[in-house]
mmCIF file of C-alpha atoms in Angstrom:
data_model
loop_
_atom_site.group_PDB
_atom_site.id
_atom_site.type_symbol
_atom_site.label_atom_id
_atom_site.label_comp_id
_atom_site.label_asym_id
_atom_site.label_seq_id
_atom_site.Cartn_x
_atom_site.Cartn_y
_atom_site.Cartn_z
ATOM 1 C CA MET A 1 -40.780 140.591 71.728
ATOM 2 C CA ASN A 2 -42.646 141.995 74.733
ATOM 3 C CA THR A 3 -44.059 145.510 74.663
ATOM 4 C CA GLU A 4 -41.699 146.878 77.315
ATOM 5 C CA LYS A 5 -38.589 145.840 75.398
ATOM 6 C CA GLN A 6 -40.064 146.952 72.063
ATOM 7 C CA LYS A 7 -40.816 150.487 73.217
ATOM 8 C CA TRP A 8 -37.278 151.001 74.541
ATOM 9 C CA ILE A 9 -35.787 149.711 71.278
ATOM 10 C CA LEU A 10 -37.999 152.109 69.324
ATOM 11 C CA LEU A 11 -37.049 154.980 71.650
ATOM 12 C CA ILE A 12 -33.319 154.388 71.144
ATOM 13 C CA ALA A 13 -33.697 153.927 67.382
ATOM 14 C CA LEU A 14 -35.672 157.162 67.075
ATOM 15 C CA SER A 15 -33.078 158.981 69.163
ATOM 16 C CA VAL A 16 -30.359 157.910 66.737
ATOM 17 C CA ILE A 17 -32.364 158.814 63.630
ATOM 18 C CA TRP A 18 -33.736 162.156 64.831
ATOM 19 C CA GLY A 19 -30.507 163.029 66.613
ATOM 20 C CA SER A 20 -28.782 162.673 63.251
ATOM 21 C CA SER A 21 -31.348 164.921 61.576
ATOM 22 C CA PHE A 22 -29.724 168.100 62.901
ATOM 23 C CA ILE A 23 -26.546 167.553 60.915
ATOM 24 C CA LEU A 24 -28.577 166.638 57.822
ATOM 25 C CA ILE A 25 -30.579 169.862 58.153
ATOM 26 C CA LYS A 26 -27.335 171.799 58.516
ATOM 27 C CA LYS A 27 -25.858 170.164 55.409
ATOM 28 C CA SER A 28 -29.080 170.709 53.460
ATOM 29 C CA LEU A 29 -29.077 174.417 54.340
ATOM 30 C CA GLU A 30 -25.698 174.727 52.641
ATOM 31 C CA HIS A 31 -27.469 174.069 49.331
ATOM 32 C CA PHE A 32 -31.077 175.244 49.751
ATOM 33 C CA ASN A 33 -32.986 177.894 51.709
ATOM 34 C CA PRO A 34 -35.037 176.906 54.799
ATOM 35 C CA TYR A 35 -38.358 176.892 52.910
ATOM 36 C CA GLU A 36 -36.958 174.599 50.234
ATOM 37 C CA VAL A 37 -35.523 172.221 52.828
ATOM 38 C CA GLY A 38 -38.849 172.022 54.678
ATOM 39 C CA ALA A 39 -40.940 171.517 51.535
ATOM 40 C CA LEU A 40 -38.558 168.992 49.973
ATOM 41 C CA ARG A 41 -38.380 167.026 53.211
ATOM 42 C CA VAL A 42 -42.154 166.502 53.261
ATOM 43 C CA LEU A 43 -42.592 166.110 49.503
ATOM 44 C CA ILE A 44 -39.915 163.438 49.077
ATOM 45 C CA SER A 45 -41.394 161.481 51.989
ATOM 46 C CA GLY A 46 -44.780 161.613 50.282
ATOM 47 C CA ILE A 47 -43.374 160.395 46.968
ATOM 48 C CA VAL A 48 -41.540 157.476 48.609
ATOM 49 C CA LEU A 49 -44.616 156.392 50.588
ATOM 50 C CA MET A 50 -47.142 157.004 47.781
ATOM 51 C CA PRO A 51 -47.215 153.421 46.381
ATOM 52 C CA TYR A 52 -47.886 151.980 49.832
ATOM 53 C CA ALA A 53 -50.513 154.644 50.608
ATOM 54 C CA ILE A 54 -52.350 153.900 47.351
ATOM 55 C CA SER A 55 -52.320 150.160 48.083
ATOM 56 C CA LYS A 56 -54.001 150.855 51.446
ATOM 57 C CA ILE A 57 -56.416 153.531 50.218
ATOM 58 C CA ARG A 58 -59.460 151.561 51.400
ATOM 59 C CA GLN A 59 -58.177 151.786 54.963
ATOM 60 C CA PHE A 60 -58.028 155.587 54.916
ATOM 61 C CA PRO A 61 -59.599 156.708 58.232
ATOM 62 C CA LYS A 62 -62.248 159.057 56.793
ATOM 63 C CA GLN A 63 -64.049 159.234 60.120
ATOM 64 C CA HIS A 64 -60.865 160.589 61.708
ATOM 65 C CA LEU A 65 -59.882 162.943 58.887
ATOM 66 C CA LYS A 66 -60.095 166.047 61.081
ATOM 67 C CA TRP A 67 -57.689 164.624 63.645
ATOM 68 C CA LEU A 68 -55.391 163.283 60.931
ATOM 69 C CA ILE A 69 -55.091 166.774 59.428
ATOM 70 C CA ILE A 70 -54.410 168.336 62.839
ATOM 71 C CA ALA A 71 -51.724 165.745 63.648
ATOM 72 C CA ALA A 72 -50.162 166.079 60.188
ATOM 73 C CA LEU A 73 -49.956 169.871 60.131
ATOM 74 C CA SER A 74 -48.741 170.214 63.722
ATOM 75 C CA GLY A 75 -46.297 167.315 63.706
ATOM 76 C CA ASN A 76 -45.188 166.785 60.115
ATOM 77 C CA PHE A 77 -45.528 170.054 58.221
ATOM 78 C CA ILE A 78 -45.187 173.350 60.080
ATOM 79 C CA PRO A 79 -42.195 172.275 62.264
ATOM 80 C CA MET A 80 -40.361 171.138 59.110
ATOM 81 C CA PHE A 81 -40.070 174.816 58.172
ATOM 82 C CA LEU A 82 -39.603 176.240 61.675
ATOM 83 C CA PHE A 83 -36.479 174.196 62.471
ATOM 84 C CA PRO A 84 -34.505 175.133 59.321
ATOM 85 C CA LEU A 85 -35.530 178.780 59.762
ATOM 86 C CA ALA A 86 -34.314 178.814 63.362
ATOM 87 C CA GLU A 87 -31.084 176.929 62.622
ATOM 88 C CA THR A 88 -29.964 179.661 60.245
ATOM 89 C CA GLU A 89 -29.652 182.056 63.194
ATOM 90 C CA ILE A 90 -28.943 180.173 66.422
ATOM 91 C CA SER A 91 -26.446 177.569 67.607
ATOM 92 C CA SER A 92 -27.229 173.879 67.777
ATOM 93 C CA SER A 93 -26.761 173.945 71.570
ATOM 94 C CA ILE A 94 -29.660 176.358 72.065
ATOM 95 C CA ALA A 95 -31.775 174.352 69.595
ATOM 96 C CA GLY A 96 -30.997 171.199 71.569
ATOM 97 C CA ILE A 97 -32.108 172.744 74.850
ATOM 98 C CA ILE A 98 -35.413 173.930 73.426
ATOM 99 C CA ASN A 99 -36.096 170.666 71.596
ATOM 100 C CA SER A 100 -35.588 168.811 74.892
ATOM 101 C CA MET A 101 -38.556 170.688 76.332
ATOM 102 C CA MET A 102 -41.041 168.527 74.428
ATOM 103 C CA PRO A 103 -41.891 166.178 77.355
ATOM 104 C CA ILE A 104 -42.799 169.245 79.407
ATOM 105 C CA PHE A 105 -45.142 170.470 76.661
ATOM 106 C CA VAL A 106 -46.638 166.968 76.405
ATOM 107 C CA ILE A 107 -47.453 167.095 80.109
ATOM 108 C CA ILE A 108 -49.046 170.537 79.733
ATOM 109 C CA VAL A 109 -51.028 169.790 76.540
ATOM 110 C CA GLY A 110 -51.968 166.308 77.707
ATOM 111 C CA SER A 111 -53.274 167.587 81.038
ATOM 112 C CA LEU A 112 -55.132 170.643 79.720
ATOM 113 C CA VAL A 113 -56.591 169.222 76.509
ATOM 114 C CA TRP A 114 -56.803 165.442 76.866
ATOM 115 C CA LYS A 115 -56.856 165.074 80.665
ATOM 116 C CA PHE A 116 -53.864 162.734 80.679
ATOM 117 C CA SER A 117 -52.597 161.732 84.088
ATOM 118 C CA THR A 118 -48.897 161.261 84.850
ATOM 119 C CA THR A 119 -47.113 159.886 87.859
ATOM 120 C CA ARG A 120 -44.898 161.945 90.105
ATOM 121 C CA LYS A 121 -41.897 159.799 89.152
ATOM 122 C CA GLN A 122 -42.438 160.514 85.467
ATOM 123 C CA ILE A 123 -42.467 164.251 86.055
ATOM 124 C CA ILE A 124 -39.306 163.990 88.156
ATOM 125 C CA GLY A 125 -37.676 161.891 85.441
ATOM 126 C CA VAL A 126 -38.494 164.456 82.772
ATOM 127 C CA MET A 127 -37.129 167.334 84.827
ATOM 128 C CA ILE A 128 -33.904 165.459 85.670
ATOM 129 C CA SER A 129 -33.342 164.558 82.014
ATOM 130 C CA PHE A 130 -34.069 168.124 80.912
ATOM 131 C CA VAL A 131 -31.407 169.390 83.309
ATOM 132 C CA GLY A 132 -29.020 166.853 81.814
ATOM 133 C CA ALA A 133 -29.861 168.044 78.299
ATOM 134 C CA CYS A 134 -29.135 171.637 79.315
ATOM 135 C CA ILE A 135 -25.759 170.652 80.796
ATOM 136 C CA LEU A 136 -24.937 168.627 77.695
ATOM 137 C CA ALA A 137 -25.736 171.551 75.392
ATOM 138 C CA LEU A 138 -23.958 174.138 77.528
ATOM 139 C CA GLY A 139 -20.873 171.927 77.570
ATOM 140 C CA SER A 140 -20.617 172.065 73.789
ATOM 141 C CA GLY A 141 -18.417 175.130 73.994
ATOM 142 C CA GLU A 142 -20.606 177.143 71.620
ATOM 143 C CA SER A 143 -21.187 180.795 72.308
ATOM 144 C CA GLY A 144 -23.091 183.566 70.702
ATOM 145 C CA GLU A 145 -25.843 186.077 71.055
ATOM 146 C CA LEU A 146 -29.148 184.791 72.385
ATOM 147 C CA LYS A 147 -31.694 185.636 69.681
ATOM 148 C CA ILE A 148 -35.346 185.719 70.725
ATOM 149 C CA TYR A 149 -37.068 185.273 67.345
ATOM 150 C CA PRO A 150 -35.523 181.900 66.358
ATOM 151 C CA ILE A 151 -35.947 180.662 69.925
ATOM 152 C CA LEU A 152 -39.662 181.456 69.742
ATOM 153 C CA LEU A 153 -39.838 179.583 66.434
ATOM 154 C CA LEU A 154 -38.363 176.495 68.079
ATOM 155 C CA ILE A 155 -40.655 176.755 71.101
ATOM 156 C CA LEU A 156 -43.627 176.920 68.719
ATOM 157 C CA ALA A 157 -42.302 173.874 66.842
ATOM 158 C CA VAL A 158 -41.927 171.866 70.050
ATOM 159 C CA LEU A 159 -45.422 172.887 71.173
ATOM 160 C CA LEU A 160 -46.812 171.729 67.824
ATOM 161 C CA TYR A 161 -44.997 168.411 68.188
ATOM 162 C CA ALA A 162 -46.650 167.960 71.579
ATOM 163 C CA ILE A 163 -50.076 168.732 70.095
ATOM 164 C CA SER A 164 -49.516 166.175 67.343
ATOM 165 C CA THR A 165 -48.234 163.512 69.725
ATOM 166 C CA THR A 166 -51.155 163.794 72.130
ATOM 167 C CA THR A 167 -53.678 163.961 69.277
ATOM 168 C CA VAL A 168 -52.348 160.754 67.741
ATOM 169 C CA LYS A 169 -52.495 158.966 71.075
ATOM 170 C CA SER A 170 -56.002 160.199 71.868
ATOM 171 C CA LYS A 171 -57.790 160.066 68.509
ATOM 172 C CA LEU A 172 -55.752 158.007 66.043
ATOM 173 C CA TYR A 173 -54.547 155.096 68.143
ATOM 174 C CA GLU A 174 -56.626 152.622 66.083
ATOM 175 C CA VAL A 175 -54.826 153.473 62.817
ATOM 176 C CA PRO A 176 -51.754 151.258 62.147
ATOM 177 C CA ALA A 177 -48.476 153.202 62.322
ATOM 178 C CA THR A 178 -47.276 152.444 58.777
ATOM 179 C CA ILE A 179 -50.630 153.295 57.227
ATOM 180 C CA MET A 180 -50.952 156.537 59.169
ATOM 181 C CA SER A 181 -47.494 157.722 58.167
ATOM 182 C CA ALA A 182 -48.128 156.879 54.497
ATOM 183 C CA PHE A 183 -51.484 158.682 54.453
ATOM 184 C CA VAL A 184 -50.095 161.742 56.220
ATOM 185 C CA PHE A 185 -47.252 162.355 53.772
ATOM 186 C CA SER A 186 -48.782 161.005 50.541
ATOM 187 C CA PHE A 187 -52.334 162.331 50.807
ATOM 188 C CA VAL A 188 -52.700 164.999 53.495
ATOM 189 C CA LEU A 189 -49.393 166.866 53.050
ATOM 190 C CA PHE A 190 -48.357 166.137 49.463
ATOM 191 C CA LEU A 191 -50.188 169.062 47.840
ATOM 192 C CA PRO A 192 -49.341 171.615 50.587
ATOM 193 C CA SER A 193 -45.639 170.697 50.388
ATOM 194 C CA LEU A 194 -45.676 170.950 46.582
ATOM 195 C CA ILE A 195 -47.298 174.394 46.775
ATOM 196 C CA ALA A 196 -44.750 175.489 49.387
ATOM 197 C CA LEU A 197 -41.922 174.294 47.157
ATOM 198 C CA VAL A 198 -43.291 176.312 44.227
ATOM 199 C CA PHE A 199 -43.528 179.499 46.310
ATOM 200 C CA SER A 200 -40.052 178.912 47.763
ATOM 201 C CA GLY A 201 -38.603 179.596 44.327
ATOM 202 C CA PHE A 202 -37.060 176.138 44.015
ATOM 203 C CA PHE A 203 -38.155 175.509 40.433
ATOM 204 C CA GLN A 204 -37.024 178.978 39.318
ATOM 205 C CA HIS A 205 -33.366 178.690 40.323
ATOM 206 C CA PHE A 206 -32.704 174.942 40.509
ATOM 207 C CA GLU A 207 -29.949 173.872 38.124
ATOM 208 C CA MET A 208 -28.702 170.410 37.177
ATOM 209 C CA ASN A 209 -25.290 170.554 38.816
ATOM 210 C CA GLN A 210 -23.231 168.643 41.373
ATOM 211 C CA ASP A 211 -23.924 171.115 44.165
ATOM 212 C CA ASN A 212 -27.702 170.818 43.899
ATOM 213 C CA PHE A 213 -27.593 167.028 43.552
ATOM 214 C CA THR A 214 -25.456 166.835 46.677
ATOM 215 C CA GLY A 215 -28.025 168.955 48.496
ATOM 216 C CA LEU A 216 -30.837 166.732 47.246
ATOM 217 C CA GLY A 217 -28.929 163.754 48.604
ATOM 218 C CA PHE A 218 -28.853 165.252 52.099
ATOM 219 C CA VAL A 219 -32.541 166.208 51.950
ATOM 220 C CA ALA A 220 -33.447 162.749 50.626
ATOM 221 C CA MET A 221 -31.722 161.068 53.586
ATOM 222 C CA LEU A 222 -33.474 163.500 55.900
ATOM 223 C CA SER A 223 -36.819 162.703 54.250
ATOM 224 C CA VAL A 224 -36.584 158.912 54.020
ATOM 225 C CA PHE A 225 -34.980 158.228 57.390
ATOM 226 C CA GLY A 226 -35.572 161.331 59.524
ATOM 227 C CA THR A 227 -39.156 161.847 58.388
ATOM 228 C CA GLY A 228 -40.922 158.925 56.691
ATOM 229 C CA MET A 229 -39.337 155.963 58.496
ATOM 230 C CA ALA A 230 -38.987 157.828 61.784
ATOM 231 C CA MET A 231 -42.660 158.847 61.861
ATOM 232 C CA MET A 232 -43.732 155.236 61.308
ATOM 233 C CA MET A 233 -41.614 154.243 64.276
ATOM 234 C CA ASN A 234 -42.913 157.165 66.317
ATOM 235 C CA TYR A 235 -46.554 156.264 65.633
ATOM 236 C CA LYS A 236 -45.798 152.671 66.587
ATOM 237 C CA LEU A 237 -44.140 153.835 69.796
ATOM 238 C CA LEU A 238 -47.198 155.939 70.622
ATOM 239 C CA SER A 239 -49.457 152.930 70.112
ATOM 240 C CA ILE A 240 -47.613 150.834 72.710
ATOM 241 C CA SER A 241 -46.569 153.517 75.227
ATOM 242 C CA THR A 242 -47.617 156.937 76.483
ATOM 243 C CA PRO A 243 -47.155 160.357 74.840
ATOM 244 C CA LEU A 244 -44.804 161.345 77.667
ATOM 245 C CA PHE A 245 -42.595 158.287 77.178
ATOM 246 C CA ALA A 246 -42.509 158.763 73.397
ATOM 247 C CA SER A 247 -41.577 162.433 73.785
ATOM 248 C CA THR A 248 -38.486 161.580 75.850
ATOM 249 C CA VAL A 249 -36.745 160.815 72.557
ATOM 250 C CA THR A 250 -35.939 164.542 72.513
ATOM 251 C CA LEU A 251 -33.933 164.096 75.724
ATOM 252 C CA LEU A 252 -31.712 161.453 74.126
ATOM 253 C CA MET A 253 -31.212 163.241 70.822
ATOM 254 C CA PRO A 254 -28.532 165.646 72.190
ATOM 255 C CA ILE A 255 -26.356 162.626 73.032
ATOM 256 C CA VAL A 256 -26.490 161.523 69.393
ATOM 257 C CA ALA A 257 -25.666 165.049 68.265
ATOM 258 C CA VAL A 258 -22.543 165.045 70.453
ATOM 259 C CA MET A 259 -21.499 161.694 68.989
ATOM 260 C CA TRP A 260 -21.743 163.197 65.511
ATOM 261 C CA GLY A 261 -19.540 166.010 66.758
ATOM 262 C CA ILE A 262 -16.901 163.520 67.951
ATOM 263 C CA LEU A 263 -16.930 161.776 64.567
ATOM 264 C CA ASP A 264 -16.457 165.192 63.013
ATOM 265 C CA GLY A 265 -13.305 165.790 65.054
ATOM 266 C CA GLU A 266 -14.713 167.327 68.216
ATOM 267 C CA THR A 267 -13.821 166.114 71.710
ATOM 268 C CA LEU A 268 -16.203 165.024 74.448
ATOM 269 C CA THR A 269 -15.847 167.308 77.452
ATOM 270 C CA THR A 270 -16.345 166.297 81.072
ATOM 271 C CA LEU A 271 -19.420 168.522 81.280
ATOM 272 C CA GLN A 272 -20.946 166.815 78.253
ATOM 273 C CA SER A 273 -20.311 163.401 79.803
ATOM 274 C CA ILE A 274 -22.029 164.470 83.024
ATOM 275 C CA GLY A 275 -25.001 165.796 81.068
ATOM 276 C CA ALA A 276 -25.389 162.547 79.138
ATOM 277 C CA LEU A 277 -25.324 160.493 82.359
ATOM 278 C CA ILE A 278 -27.948 162.746 83.959
ATOM 279 C CA ILE A 279 -30.225 162.313 80.943
ATOM 280 C CA LEU A 280 -29.983 158.535 81.217
ATOM 281 C CA ALA A 281 -30.591 158.694 84.973
ATOM 282 C CA GLY A 282 -33.767 160.695 84.429
ATOM 283 C CA LEU A 283 -35.102 158.128 81.982
ATOM 284 C CA ILE A 284 -35.052 155.477 84.710
ATOM 285 C CA PHE A 285 -37.950 157.273 86.382
ATOM 286 C CA LEU A 286 -40.029 156.983 83.229
ATOM 287 C CA ARG A 287 -40.479 153.247 83.665
ATOM 288 C CA SER A 288 -43.451 153.903 85.940
ATOM 289 C CA LYS A 289 -46.725 153.953 84.048
ATOM 290 C CA PRO A 290 -49.338 156.738 84.286
ATOM 291 C CA LYS A 291 -52.740 155.963 85.747
ATOM 292 C CA THR A 292 -54.462 156.729 82.463
ATOM 293 C CA VAL A 293 -53.302 157.244 78.916
#
């Protein structure tokens, strides 16, 4: 399979997986508090990937440890708590709009920190798709008070994702995707997530009942698919494309969220259809490659 086709397949697959994560977070929050959801999400991923990480221990990139820690904390730890915290107070439509801003943050961070260069068509494509994401979210029919604090939490999370994405592309591109993901969750973040879970009060009030096991099921799916597997795919995508292209997954995720809504009994409005088409139109511009990566 050629690289061009592979990166588009990975982009679509990630859009489906991460787009489905919102409903899994929502279901998880029905059973656990935001801190427990965030800690469990990282911890379970680490446990699942631990055997593979141990088998590849000799390939641990010690010389890049500093960058691995930065990428792990900014992309795989802190946002895992910020999103559940924000989703307890704001609607999914607002969260979708803010999450779709990631390509813009990638452009800003990439230009200021790593001196990435992007083409004019790529910037136009990002802006067109962002407009489409806004229309898609606004067409969801949700209403409510605009709360500043959770919005700032989401903006911080998206900024951290951009920092992680550009760091991986700039400093960790030599590390294989599967190995990097396993090391991040099993070695770098395992202890911090365990400590966070202890302080969240999980072990004090957890009881062996159907409700808690149902919640663990949702978090487990979120961890295995939305975190562990998805990050492997994301690292692979970064290795064969640009940070800007990889970040456009956040522009496709709202489409997946709407599809989940339809399966849950909601109807697709005309405005939502227009938004989805605009997002796809914007992605056409992203086929042009930047001068440097």
